[in-house]
Tab-separated table of C-alpha atoms in Angstrom:
chain	number	residue	atom	x	y	z
Z	1	UNK	CA	4.403	-38.483	-8.073
Z	2	UNK	CA	4.333	-34.809	-7.164
Z	3	UNK	CA	2.143	-32.583	-9.315
Z	4	UNK	CA	2.707	-28.852	-9.729
Z	5	UNK	CA	-0.145	-26.409	-9.268
Z	6	UNK	CA	-2.183	-26.398	-12.464
Z	7	UNK	CA	-1.559	-23.279	-14.509
Z	8	UNK	CA	1.174	-22.019	-12.173
Z	9	UNK	CA	2.737	-19.008	-13.915
Z	10	UNK	CA	6.517	-19.056	-13.504
Z	11	UNK	CA	7.323	-16.191	-15.830
Z	12	UNK	CA	8.215	-12.628	-14.912
Z	13	UNK	CA	8.631	-9.431	-16.870
Z	14	UNK	CA	11.417	-9.999	-19.374
Z	15	UNK	CA	14.637	-8.068	-18.976
Z	16	UNK	CA	16.174	-6.169	-21.871
Z	17	UNK	CA	18.894	-8.039	-23.692
Z	18	UNK	CA	20.687	-4.775	-24.456
Z	19	UNK	CA	20.258	-1.274	-23.020
Z	20	UNK	CA	17.469	0.557	-24.813
Z	21	UNK	CA	16.515	-2.497	-26.843
Z	22	UNK	CA	13.117	-4.145	-26.441
Z	23	UNK	CA	12.937	-7.841	-27.369
Z	24	UNK	CA	10.772	-8.513	-30.410
Z	25	UNK	CA	8.733	-11.167	-28.606
Z	26	UNK	CA	7.803	-12.189	-25.065
Z	27	UNK	CA	7.791	-15.733	-23.748
Z	28	UNK	CA	5.633	-17.331	-21.079
Z	29	UNK	CA	6.213	-20.768	-19.548
Z	30	UNK	CA	3.774	-22.535	-17.250
Z	31	UNK	CA	4.614	-25.720	-15.435
Z	32	UNK	CA	2.003	-28.392	-16.079
Z	33	UNK	CA	3.398	-31.085	-13.806
Z	34	UNK	CA	6.419	-32.271	-11.870
Z	35	UNK	CA	7.354	-35.923	-11.353
Z	36	UNK	CA	9.593	-37.244	-8.545
Z	37	UNK	CA	11.487	-40.352	-9.690
Z	38	UNK	CA	12.337	-41.524	-6.190
Z	39	UNK	CA	11.339	-43.372	-4.040
Z	40	UNK	CA	9.242	-45.190	-6.665
Z	41	UNK	CA	12.403	-46.679	-8.192
Z	42	UNK	CA	15.281	-46.508	-5.671
Z	43	UNK	CA	18.441	-45.173	-7.278
Z	44	UNK	CA	16.669	-43.771	-10.331
Z	45	UNK	CA	17.875	-40.316	-11.364
Z	46	UNK	CA	16.634	-37.672	-13.802
Z	47	UNK	CA	19.365	-36.623	-16.215
Z	48	UNK	CA	18.369	-36.736	-19.885
Z	49	UNK	CA	14.822	-36.489	-21.262
Z	50	UNK	CA	13.484	-37.256	-24.758
Z	51	UNK	CA	9.961	-37.053	-26.207
Z	52	UNK	CA	8.260	-39.777	-28.251
Z	53	UNK	CA	5.437	-38.484	-30.434
Z	54	UNK	CA	4.043	-41.915	-31.319
Z	55	UNK	CA	3.315	-42.931	-27.733
Z	56	UNK	CA	2.978	-39.360	-26.401
Z	57	UNK	CA	5.470	-40.115	-23.646
Z	58	UNK	CA	8.646	-38.668	-22.156
Z	59	UNK	CA	11.595	-40.994	-21.645
Z	60	UNK	CA	13.922	-40.026	-18.795
Z	61	UNK	CA	17.372	-41.607	-18.508
Z	62	UNK	CA	18.771	-41.783	-15.008
Z	63	UNK	CA	21.710	-44.179	-14.422
Z	64	UNK	CA	19.695	-47.170	-13.182
Z	65	UNK	CA	17.241	-47.175	-16.070
Z	66	UNK	CA	14.707	-45.157	-18.029
Z	67	UNK	CA	11.360	-43.954	-16.682
Z	68	UNK	CA	8.561	-43.548	-19.228
Z	69	UNK	CA	6.143	-40.741	-18.300
Z	70	UNK	CA	2.755	-39.903	-19.778
Z	71	UNK	CA	3.052	-36.485	-21.412
Z	72	UNK	CA	-0.475	-35.450	-20.499
Z	73	UNK	CA	-0.670	-36.560	-16.855
Z	74	UNK	CA	2.960	-36.777	-15.772
Z	75	UNK	CA	2.393	-40.266	-14.391
Z	76	UNK	CA	4.961	-43.030	-14.786
Z	77	UNK	CA	3.671	-45.699	-17.159
Z	78	UNK	CA	6.781	-47.882	-17.146
Z	79	UNK	CA	10.333	-48.262	-15.883
Z	80	UNK	CA	12.928	-49.956	-18.072
Z	81	UNK	CA	15.740	-51.446	-15.985
Z	82	UNK	CA	19.044	-51.591	-17.873
Z	83	UNK	CA	21.272	-52.734	-15.003
Z	84	UNK	CA	22.041	-55.975	-16.877
Z	85	UNK	CA	23.883	-53.873	-19.469
Z	86	UNK	CA	25.407	-51.163	-17.263
Z	87	UNK	CA	24.592	-47.538	-16.426
Z	88	UNK	CA	22.437	-45.500	-18.801
Z	89	UNK	CA	23.739	-42.021	-19.611
Z	90	UNK	CA	21.512	-40.813	-22.429
Z	91	UNK	CA	18.389	-41.517	-24.476
Z	92	UNK	CA	17.357	-40.365	-27.953
Z	93	UNK	CA	14.181	-41.144	-29.921
Z	94	UNK	CA	13.241	-41.066	-33.604
Z	95	UNK	CA	9.863	-42.177	-34.989
Z	96	UNK	CA	9.117	-44.792	-32.373
Z	97	UNK	CA	12.642	-46.105	-31.843
Z	98	UNK	CA	14.525	-45.278	-28.647
Z	99	UNK	CA	18.292	-45.628	-28.285
Z	100	UNK	CA	20.002	-45.855	-24.887
Z	101	UNK	CA	23.708	-45.057	-24.339
Z	102	UNK	CA	24.999	-47.401	-21.632
Z	103	UNK	CA	28.453	-47.453	-20.056
Z	104	UNK	CA	30.230	-50.459	-18.573
Z	105	UNK	CA	29.305	-50.452	-14.887
Z	106	UNK	CA	32.464	-52.251	-13.765
Z	107	UNK	CA	35.099	-50.360	-15.760
Z	108	UNK	CA	34.312	-47.170	-17.651
Z	109	UNK	CA	37.443	-47.535	-19.779
Z	110	UNK	CA	35.936	-50.608	-21.471
Z	111	UNK	CA	33.515	-50.427	-24.428
Z	112	UNK	CA	29.900	-49.530	-23.734
Z	113	UNK	CA	26.766	-50.464	-25.645
Z	114	UNK	CA	23.741	-48.909	-27.314
Z	115	UNK	CA	20.445	-50.730	-26.810
Z	116	UNK	CA	17.324	-50.054	-28.901
Z	117	UNK	CA	13.680	-50.195	-27.752
Z	118	UNK	CA	10.332	-49.908	-29.488
Z	119	UNK	CA	8.515	-46.992	-27.845
Z	120	UNK	CA	5.034	-48.523	-28.180
Z	121	UNK	CA	5.740	-51.988	-26.787
Z	122	UNK	CA	8.789	-50.822	-24.798
Z	123	UNK	CA	10.502	-54.053	-25.824
Z	124	UNK	CA	14.168	-54.363	-26.692
Z	125	UNK	CA	14.872	-54.414	-30.423
Z	126	UNK	CA	17.814	-56.636	-31.314
Z	127	UNK	CA	21.079	-57.262	-29.527
Z	128	UNK	CA	23.106	-54.499	-27.865
Z	129	UNK	CA	25.510	-52.707	-30.220
Z	130	UNK	CA	29.057	-52.349	-28.909
Z	131	UNK	CA	30.510	-48.835	-29.138
Z	132	UNK	CA	33.471	-46.995	-27.602
Z	133	UNK	CA	34.393	-46.375	-23.984
Z	134	UNK	CA	31.923	-44.428	-21.835
Z	135	UNK	CA	29.137	-43.570	-24.317
Z	136	UNK	CA	27.869	-40.388	-22.692
Z	137	UNK	CA	25.511	-38.913	-25.296
Z	138	UNK	CA	23.812	-40.026	-28.493
Z	139	UNK	CA	21.554	-38.606	-31.179
Z	140	UNK	CA	19.792	-39.688	-34.362
Z	141	UNK	CA	20.551	-38.057	-37.693
Z	142	UNK	CA	17.553	-36.104	-39.075
Z	143	UNK	CA	16.511	-38.969	-41.379
Z	144	UNK	CA	16.758	-41.507	-38.549
Z	145	UNK	CA	19.098	-43.787	-40.484
Z	146	UNK	CA	22.067	-43.369	-38.178
Z	147	UNK	CA	22.715	-42.999	-34.471
Z	148	UNK	CA	25.807	-41.016	-33.495
Z	149	UNK	CA	27.382	-41.796	-30.126
Z	150	UNK	CA	29.812	-39.556	-28.242
Z	151	UNK	CA	32.202	-41.961	-26.509
Z	152	UNK	CA	33.696	-39.724	-23.854
Z	153	UNK	CA	36.411	-42.203	-22.834
Z	154	UNK	CA	37.145	-40.490	-19.527
Z	155	UNK	CA	40.447	-41.622	-17.985
Z	156	UNK	CA	40.298	-43.870	-14.961
Z	157	UNK	CA	42.907	-43.101	-12.258
Z	158	UNK	CA	44.815	-46.164	-11.060
Z	159	UNK	CA	47.577	-46.337	-8.429
Z	160	UNK	CA	50.989	-47.477	-9.687
Z	161	UNK	CA	54.437	-47.824	-8.128
Z	162	UNK	CA	55.336	-44.421	-9.582
Z	163	UNK	CA	52.165	-42.763	-8.297
Z	164	UNK	CA	48.693	-42.155	-9.671
Z	165	UNK	CA	48.368	-42.865	-13.374
Z	166	UNK	CA	45.329	-42.708	-15.621
Z	167	UNK	CA	44.329	-45.425	-18.052
Z	168	UNK	CA	43.020	-43.299	-20.892
Z	169	UNK	CA	41.041	-44.938	-23.701
Z	170	UNK	CA	40.728	-43.073	-26.992
Z	171	UNK	CA	37.756	-40.726	-27.303
Z	172	UNK	CA	35.647	-41.470	-30.353
Z	173	UNK	CA	32.314	-41.230	-32.149
Z	174	UNK	CA	30.433	-44.403	-33.084
Z	175	UNK	CA	28.215	-44.291	-36.183
Z	176	UNK	CA	25.483	-46.936	-36.051
Z	177	UNK	CA	23.478	-47.933	-39.112
Z	178	UNK	CA	20.015	-48.247	-37.571
Z	179	UNK	CA	18.694	-50.834	-40.033
Z	180	UNK	CA	21.736	-53.115	-40.319
Z	181	UNK	CA	23.036	-52.361	-36.807
Z	182	UNK	CA	26.526	-52.083	-38.232
Z	183	UNK	CA	28.820	-49.757	-36.325
Z	184	UNK	CA	31.837	-47.726	-37.383
Z	185	UNK	CA	33.819	-46.039	-34.616
Z	186	UNK	CA	35.945	-43.028	-35.546
Z	187	UNK	CA	38.685	-41.997	-33.074
Z	188	UNK	CA	39.747	-38.484	-32.150
Z	189	UNK	CA	43.461	-38.685	-32.930
Z	190	UNK	CA	46.420	-36.476	-33.940
Z	191	UNK	CA	45.930	-37.245	-37.646
Z	192	UNK	CA	42.896	-34.924	-37.784
Z	193	UNK	CA	43.761	-31.462	-39.188
Z	194	UNK	CA	43.681	-28.902	-36.391
Z	195	UNK	CA	44.248	-31.430	-33.604
Z	196	UNK	CA	47.181	-29.410	-32.277
Z	197	UNK	CA	44.861	-26.423	-31.712
Z	198	UNK	CA	43.237	-28.286	-28.830
Z	199	UNK	CA	44.170	-27.966	-25.189
Z	200	UNK	CA	46.484	-30.956	-25.040
Z	201	UNK	CA	47.693	-32.587	-21.856
Z	202	UNK	CA	51.216	-33.974	-22.277
Z	203	UNK	CA	53.086	-36.180	-19.843
Z	204	UNK	CA	54.303	-35.069	-16.414
Z	205	UNK	CA	56.527	-32.071	-15.933
Z	206	UNK	CA	56.459	-30.603	-19.445
Z	207	UNK	CA	54.607	-27.451	-18.404
Z	208	UNK	CA	55.872	-25.131	-15.636
Z	209	UNK	CA	52.710	-25.276	-13.516
Z	210	UNK	CA	51.984	-28.943	-14.176
Z	211	UNK	CA	51.861	-31.428	-11.266
Z	212	UNK	CA	54.715	-33.928	-11.210
Z	213	UNK	CA	52.297	-36.850	-11.526
Z	214	UNK	CA	50.514	-35.503	-14.590
Z	215	UNK	CA	49.380	-38.161	-17.072
Z	216	UNK	CA	49.012	-37.860	-20.851
Z	217	UNK	CA	45.428	-37.249	-21.864
Z	218	UNK	CA	43.277	-37.428	-24.997
Z	219	UNK	CA	40.224	-35.348	-26.007
Z	220	UNK	CA	36.833	-36.469	-24.691
Z	221	UNK	CA	33.760	-36.167	-26.971
Z	222	UNK	CA	30.991	-34.636	-24.872
Z	223	UNK	CA	28.118	-33.761	-27.195
Z	224	UNK	CA	27.051	-34.021	-30.840
Z	225	UNK	CA	24.984	-31.654	-32.989
Z	226	UNK	CA	23.958	-32.518	-36.553
Z	227	UNK	CA	23.171	-30.079	-39.352
Z	228	UNK	CA	19.734	-29.974	-40.999
Z	229	UNK	CA	20.742	-32.098	-43.985
Z	230	UNK	CA	22.554	-34.743	-41.953
Z	231	UNK	CA	25.826	-34.129	-43.782
Z	232	UNK	CA	27.977	-32.961	-40.887
Z	233	UNK	CA	28.135	-33.656	-37.182
Z	234	UNK	CA	29.795	-31.208	-34.804
Z	235	UNK	CA	31.399	-32.945	-31.846
Z	236	UNK	CA	32.099	-30.936	-28.710
Z	237	UNK	CA	35.405	-31.738	-26.996
Z	238	UNK	CA	34.656	-29.996	-23.729
Z	239	UNK	CA	37.817	-30.320	-21.646
Z	240	UNK	CA	39.978	-29.795	-24.740
Z	241	UNK	CA	37.968	-26.634	-25.595
Z	242	UNK	CA	37.333	-27.513	-29.216
Z	243	UNK	CA	34.965	-28.918	-31.825
Z	244	UNK	CA	35.633	-31.770	-34.246
Z	245	UNK	CA	33.802	-31.706	-37.591
Z	246	UNK	CA	32.667	-35.155	-38.771
Z	247	UNK	CA	31.705	-35.758	-42.412
Z	248	UNK	CA	28.867	-38.273	-42.183
Z	249	UNK	CA	29.170	-39.347	-45.815
Z	250	UNK	CA	32.850	-40.243	-45.673
Z	251	UNK	CA	32.602	-41.081	-41.946
Z	252	UNK	CA	35.845	-39.219	-41.317
Z	253	UNK	CA	36.767	-36.183	-39.248
Z	254	UNK	CA	37.597	-33.306	-41.577
Z	255	UNK	CA	39.013	-30.877	-39.039
Z	256	UNK	CA	39.163	-29.671	-35.459
Z	257	UNK	CA	39.049	-26.079	-34.295
Z	258	UNK	CA	39.732	-24.473	-30.943
Z	259	UNK	CA	37.111	-22.291	-29.264
Z	260	UNK	CA	39.641	-19.895	-27.774
Z	261	UNK	CA	39.261	-17.876	-24.576
Z	262	UNK	CA	36.811	-15.292	-23.267
Z	263	UNK	CA	38.144	-12.075	-21.732
Z	264	UNK	CA	36.506	-11.352	-18.373
Z	265	UNK	CA	38.176	-7.935	-18.209
Z	266	UNK	CA	35.952	-6.574	-20.991
Z	267	UNK	CA	32.737	-4.627	-20.271
Z	268	UNK	CA	29.751	-6.952	-20.362
Z	269	UNK	CA	31.808	-10.029	-19.407
Z	270	UNK	CA	32.005	-9.419	-15.655
Z	271	UNK	CA	32.105	-12.332	-13.162
Z	272	UNK	CA	32.112	-12.762	-9.387
Z	273	UNK	CA	35.439	-14.553	-8.738
Z	274	UNK	CA	35.235	-14.931	-4.949
Z	275	UNK	CA	32.970	-17.131	-2.829
Z	276	UNK	CA	34.218	-15.924	0.561
Z	277	UNK	CA	34.171	-12.139	0.413
Z	278	UNK	CA	30.635	-11.840	1.764
Z	279	UNK	CA	29.200	-10.133	-1.317
Z	280	UNK	CA	27.819	-11.118	-4.696
Z	281	UNK	CA	29.270	-8.665	-7.161
Z	282	UNK	CA	30.028	-8.987	-10.859
Z	283	UNK	CA	33.178	-7.120	-11.814
Z	284	UNK	CA	35.779	-6.957	-14.541
Z	285	UNK	CA	38.840	-9.035	-13.676
Z	286	UNK	CA	42.135	-9.784	-15.484
Z	287	UNK	CA	41.099	-13.377	-16.138
Z	288	UNK	CA	40.453	-15.396	-19.288
Z	289	UNK	CA	37.848	-18.143	-19.512
Z	290	UNK	CA	37.829	-21.341	-21.551
Z	291	UNK	CA	34.438	-21.664	-23.265
Z	292	UNK	CA	34.297	-25.478	-22.922
Z	293	UNK	CA	30.647	-26.039	-23.906
Z	294	UNK	CA	28.633	-28.988	-22.670
Z	295	UNK	CA	25.516	-29.101	-24.876
Z	296	UNK	CA	25.623	-28.004	-28.520
Z	297	UNK	CA	22.697	-27.489	-30.904
Z	298	UNK	CA	22.668	-26.741	-34.633
Z	299	UNK	CA	20.217	-24.663	-36.639
Z	300	UNK	CA	20.078	-22.866	-39.965
Z	301	UNK	CA	19.774	-19.167	-40.737
Z	302	UNK	CA	19.656	-17.892	-44.322
Z	303	UNK	CA	21.151	-21.123	-45.626
Z	304	UNK	CA	24.089	-21.277	-43.202
Z	305	UNK	CA	24.560	-23.604	-40.235
Z	306	UNK	CA	25.110	-22.088	-36.796
Z	307	UNK	CA	26.031	-23.791	-33.533
Z	308	UNK	CA	24.590	-22.773	-30.173
Z	309	UNK	CA	26.778	-23.673	-27.202
Z	310	UNK	CA	26.141	-23.802	-23.448
Z	311	UNK	CA	29.544	-22.789	-22.064
Z	312	UNK	CA	29.621	-24.730	-18.804
Z	313	UNK	CA	33.357	-25.354	-18.454
Z	314	UNK	CA	35.030	-28.486	-17.139
Z	315	UNK	CA	38.473	-29.316	-15.776
Z	316	UNK	CA	40.373	-32.484	-16.501
Z	317	UNK	CA	40.297	-34.519	-13.305
Z	318	UNK	CA	41.731	-38.001	-12.945
Z	319	UNK	CA	42.260	-37.905	-9.206
Z	320	UNK	CA	43.442	-35.643	-6.409
Z	321	UNK	CA	47.103	-35.657	-7.484
Z	322	UNK	CA	46.454	-35.660	-11.221
Z	323	UNK	CA	44.100	-32.746	-11.797
Z	324	UNK	CA	44.480	-29.473	-13.664
Z	325	UNK	CA	42.325	-27.265	-11.441
Z	326	UNK	CA	43.625	-25.446	-8.378
Z	327	UNK	CA	43.406	-22.166	-6.490
Z	328	UNK	CA	46.316	-19.810	-6.322
Z	329	UNK	CA	45.175	-18.734	-2.902
Z	330	UNK	CA	44.990	-22.240	-1.449
Z	331	UNK	CA	47.245	-23.316	1.378
Z	332	UNK	CA	50.629	-24.610	0.256
Z	333	UNK	CA	50.154	-23.475	-3.337
Z	334	UNK	CA	53.496	-22.419	-4.756
Z	335	UNK	CA	51.846	-20.011	-7.170
Z	336	UNK	CA	50.137	-17.897	-4.498
Z	337	UNK	CA	52.698	-15.105	-4.901
Z	338	UNK	CA	51.376	-14.437	-8.397
Z	339	UNK	CA	47.991	-13.294	-7.148
Z	340	UNK	CA	48.125	-9.480	-6.769
Z	341	UNK	CA	47.388	-8.177	-3.287
Z	342	UNK	CA	43.807	-7.028	-2.954
Z	343	UNK	CA	42.758	-8.579	-6.268
Z	344	UNK	CA	40.240	-10.926	-4.660
Z	345	UNK	CA	41.307	-13.636	-7.109
Z	346	UNK	CA	42.959	-15.967	-4.630
Z	347	UNK	CA	39.840	-18.121	-4.374
Z	348	UNK	CA	39.292	-18.508	-8.124
Z	349	UNK	CA	39.706	-22.010	-9.518
Z	350	UNK	CA	42.073	-21.855	-12.480
Z	351	UNK	CA	43.796	-24.152	-14.961
Z	352	UNK	CA	47.387	-25.026	-14.164
Z	353	UNK	CA	47.807	-25.969	-17.837
Z	354	UNK	CA	46.790	-22.643	-19.393
Z	355	UNK	CA	47.728	-20.144	-16.642
Z	356	UNK	CA	51.324	-19.009	-17.013
Z	357	UNK	CA	53.360	-18.161	-13.930
Z	358	UNK	CA	53.082	-14.443	-13.406
Z	359	UNK	CA	50.604	-14.156	-16.255
Z	360	UNK	CA	46.821	-13.982	-16.426
Z	361	UNK	CA	44.717	-16.644	-14.798
Z	362	UNK	CA	42.731	-18.885	-17.126
Z	363	UNK	CA	39.523	-20.209	-15.577
Z	364	UNK	CA	36.954	-22.758	-16.708
Z	365	UNK	CA	33.750	-21.940	-18.573
Z	366	UNK	CA	32.308	-18.894	-20.291
Z	367	UNK	CA	29.378	-18.235	-17.892
Z	368	UNK	CA	27.320	-17.860	-21.073
Z	369	UNK	CA	25.837	-19.210	-24.245
Z	370	UNK	CA	27.503	-18.439	-27.525
Z	371	UNK	CA	26.645	-18.848	-31.194
Z	372	UNK	CA	29.236	-19.682	-33.817
Z	373	UNK	CA	29.270	-20.294	-37.502
Z	374	UNK	CA	29.914	-23.908	-38.470
Z	375	UNK	CA	33.597	-23.046	-38.995
Z	376	UNK	CA	33.930	-21.870	-35.391
Z	377	UNK	CA	33.780	-18.108	-35.880
Z	378	UNK	CA	32.080	-16.457	-32.900
Z	379	UNK	CA	29.067	-14.303	-33.801
Z	380	UNK	CA	27.360	-13.911	-30.405
Z	381	UNK	CA	28.047	-14.371	-26.706
Z	382	UNK	CA	25.639	-13.595	-23.860
Z	383	UNK	CA	28.402	-12.074	-21.722
Z	384	UNK	CA	27.451	-11.880	-18.047
Z	385	UNK	CA	23.675	-12.042	-18.646
Z	386	UNK	CA	23.127	-15.465	-17.058
Z	387	UNK	CA	24.968	-14.675	-13.817
Z	388	UNK	CA	23.385	-11.206	-13.639
Z	389	UNK	CA	19.838	-12.527	-14.087
Z	390	UNK	CA	20.358	-15.246	-11.482
Z	391	UNK	CA	21.536	-12.564	-9.046
Z	392	UNK	CA	18.516	-10.383	-9.845
Z	393	UNK	CA	16.158	-13.283	-9.155
Z	394	UNK	CA	17.869	-14.254	-5.895
Z	395	UNK	CA	18.931	-17.715	-7.099
Z	396	UNK	CA	22.658	-17.132	-7.660
Z	397	UNK	CA	24.715	-19.553	-5.549
Z	398	UNK	CA	27.653	-17.540	-4.206
Z	399	UNK	CA	29.394	-20.744	-3.127
Z	400	UNK	CA	29.995	-21.350	-6.853
Z	401	UNK	CA	31.587	-17.954	-7.516
Z	402	UNK	CA	35.077	-19.410	-7.225
Z	403	UNK	CA	34.235	-22.006	-9.867
Z	404	UNK	CA	32.035	-21.488	-12.929
Z	405	UNK	CA	29.066	-19.422	-11.797
Z	406	UNK	CA	25.630	-20.683	-12.845
Z	407	UNK	CA	27.115	-23.293	-15.234
Z	408	UNK	CA	24.887	-23.351	-18.334
Z	409	UNK	CA	24.685	-27.012	-19.314
Z	410	UNK	CA	21.537	-28.267	-21.048
Z	411	UNK	CA	20.250	-26.776	-24.284
Z	412	UNK	CA	17.148	-27.202	-26.464
Z	413	UNK	CA	15.900	-25.280	-29.512
Z	414	UNK	CA	12.263	-24.697	-30.485
Z	415	UNK	CA	10.727	-23.088	-33.583
Z	416	UNK	CA	7.546	-21.233	-32.671
Z	417	UNK	CA	5.636	-18.475	-34.497
Z	418	UNK	CA	8.451	-17.964	-36.973
Z	419	UNK	CA	11.092	-17.544	-34.256
Z	420	UNK	CA	13.850	-19.834	-32.991
Z	421	UNK	CA	14.106	-19.966	-29.198
Z	422	UNK	CA	16.994	-21.400	-27.193
Z	423	UNK	CA	16.211	-22.831	-23.747
Z	424	UNK	CA	19.297	-23.049	-21.535
Z	425	UNK	CA	19.350	-25.112	-18.350
Z	426	UNK	CA	21.501	-23.810	-15.487
Z	427	UNK	CA	23.115	-26.484	-13.347
Z	428	UNK	CA	24.330	-24.411	-10.387
Z	429	UNK	CA	21.587	-22.151	-9.053
Z	430	UNK	CA	19.689	-22.264	-5.756
Z	431	UNK	CA	16.569	-23.359	-7.668
Z	432	UNK	CA	16.286	-24.861	-11.135
Z	433	UNK	CA	16.347	-22.172	-13.800
Z	434	UNK	CA	15.969	-22.083	-17.563
Z	435	UNK	CA	17.084	-19.026	-19.532
Z	436	UNK	CA	15.305	-18.251	-22.797
Z	437	UNK	CA	16.845	-16.469	-25.795
Z	438	UNK	CA	15.426	-15.531	-29.185
Z	439	UNK	CA	18.236	-16.626	-31.503
Z	440	UNK	CA	16.346	-16.399	-34.810
Z	441	UNK	CA	19.052	-14.101	-36.169
Z	442	UNK	CA	22.334	-15.356	-34.650
Z	443	UNK	CA	23.889	-11.903	-34.993
Z	444	UNK	CA	20.997	-10.106	-33.274
Z	445	UNK	CA	19.977	-12.159	-30.236
Z	446	UNK	CA	17.406	-11.169	-27.607
Z	447	UNK	CA	17.492	-12.409	-24.039
Z	448	UNK	CA	13.840	-13.001	-23.113
Z	449	UNK	CA	13.474	-14.436	-19.632
Z	450	UNK	CA	14.718	-16.749	-16.902
Z	451	UNK	CA	12.191	-19.272	-15.592
Z	452	UNK	CA	12.577	-20.441	-11.993
Z	453	UNK	CA	11.036	-23.783	-11.051
Z	454	UNK	CA	10.108	-24.420	-7.412
Z	455	UNK	CA	10.918	-27.911	-6.144
Z	456	UNK	CA	13.386	-28.622	-8.945
Z	457	UNK	CA	17.152	-28.360	-8.599
Z	458	UNK	CA	19.970	-28.546	-11.153
Z	459	UNK	CA	18.790	-28.831	-14.746
Z	460	UNK	CA	20.869	-31.471	-16.517
Z	461	UNK	CA	18.937	-32.082	-19.726
Z	462	UNK	CA	16.115	-30.454	-21.692
Z	463	UNK	CA	13.972	-31.266	-24.688
Z	464	UNK	CA	11.579	-29.010	-26.605
Z	465	UNK	CA	8.776	-30.164	-28.886
Z	466	UNK	CA	5.419	-29.393	-30.495
Z	467	UNK	CA	2.356	-31.548	-29.820
Z	468	UNK	CA	-1.137	-30.955	-31.220
Z	469	UNK	CA	-0.534	-27.272	-31.855
Z	470	UNK	CA	1.011	-26.605	-28.447
Z	471	UNK	CA	4.652	-26.157	-27.503
Z	472	UNK	CA	6.497	-27.729	-24.593
Z	473	UNK	CA	9.821	-27.855	-22.800
Z	474	UNK	CA	10.695	-30.702	-20.430
Z	475	UNK	CA	13.534	-30.480	-17.914
Z	476	UNK	CA	15.436	-33.278	-16.185
Z	477	UNK	CA	16.749	-32.111	-12.805
Z	478	UNK	CA	19.587	-34.255	-11.496
Z	479	UNK	CA	19.849	-33.092	-7.860
Z	480	UNK	CA	16.125	-33.112	-7.053
Z	481	UNK	CA	15.613	-36.229	-9.241
Z	482	UNK	CA	12.539	-34.615	-10.768
Z	483	UNK	CA	11.243	-34.098	-14.288
Z	484	UNK	CA	9.008	-31.127	-15.090
Z	485	UNK	CA	6.948	-30.258	-18.157
Z	486	UNK	CA	6.234	-26.663	-19.192
Z	487	UNK	CA	3.938	-25.236	-21.824
Z	488	UNK	CA	5.528	-22.445	-23.850
Z	489	UNK	CA	3.641	-19.495	-25.322
Z	490	UNK	CA	5.090	-16.684	-27.365
Z	491	UNK	CA	3.602	-13.214	-27.474
Z	492	UNK	CA	4.024	-11.572	-30.846
Z	493	UNK	CA	0.855	-9.602	-31.322
Z	494	UNK	CA	-1.061	-12.079	-29.131
Z	495	UNK	CA	-0.666	-15.200	-27.040
Z	496	UNK	CA	-1.636	-17.567	-29.887
Z	497	UNK	CA	-0.248	-21.027	-29.295
Z	498	UNK	CA	-0.881	-22.806	-32.602
Z	499	UNK	CA	0.747	-20.483	-35.148
Z	500	UNK	CA	3.965	-21.800	-36.680
Z	501	UNK	CA	6.064	-21.386	-39.775
């Protein structure tokens, strides 16, 4: 185990979220400890972290199994090996019951399982529950009666006589009754109203820029957020750039809506589109971006549900000859003539599904967080703030300029001193970074700070929680295979740590 310096202050003076506008509060985060998962358990990663109040422990899912860490000391108290079931992708906890999402290790197109554990004894509770293909994320409903599983169902490329073809299972959400362990799996299919609004991937040759070997493709559930009352679940369909709305009472999808595109030519939405020009410079470019959020979180403001989204971006990729991402400036690319001379856009990775020949490029990701009403209407977007702050702090990775910038991925919300804070993990920076926003009013958001964590790299998952009057954020860092715990304080007339709503 590697411990951070006690009381190490990782905060800096907060930047203004808008010119001439001072944030209403200030945030301070101090790292309490850092735990290295290897070499203690060879092959163990740090990807998703959940907190258990009953045992005062953090549970960290990392492919091979789940490490259980003492919240106070940061020491590992147990390792739960799940290799007999497959590869663990996610963990969620509710009142002493942990649920693991586990994919089939031999064939990801086959059904996975959810396995339950008691957090005190750390013993398995009942038999594994079979769910859909590639369960990638799961969450409890607020009352703990159901577990919702996002079955991503990623296609698996297989060689055929006609070329590469993808076996594509149907993406779905499994609804598990926690007490009875019954399961109902609901597919994402064309019968859902709004399905045709999604980015759909038809068979080969039906779009002008499409590769000849293109395979049909279905939407992939990536993440699930549940409203406060447990009535609706909002399912992110990242590659398809949409959200499916699941009625938890009827256990049916009511609708799907598209998230649209972001205009990088507008002031405040600048990006750096080139990784080989020798400079890091945000500029307006004639490019659109697909929002394609990874993590989604729900909260309530004045009686209405809002969704916070970390707009990472992600291309469909079933193999080298069956992918939708390419560069117009790459060697042998037939579309290179459509990049204007001197535009500097030849290195930008774009979608060959959405980018019309001779028309604007459509890239992946929004380089931002956004907030939407439950019906999908956009009320806030952070523009270029995340990239700009990473540049200011010297942690922007210019080698990612041709892709998706800092790639906001993980997301956690925390209520503290009457405010709602959003903590956003950035996957592609030179050091691990967490951006903090005050989103109390979704129409009037303040950017507060960006916390840089030495020795950590690539935040994959976050969790935020209150314990004994103090507030914490834990980060799971997938490249460094480390987990770090931070204490959070909010200055609003003082650095009090135990005031809450």
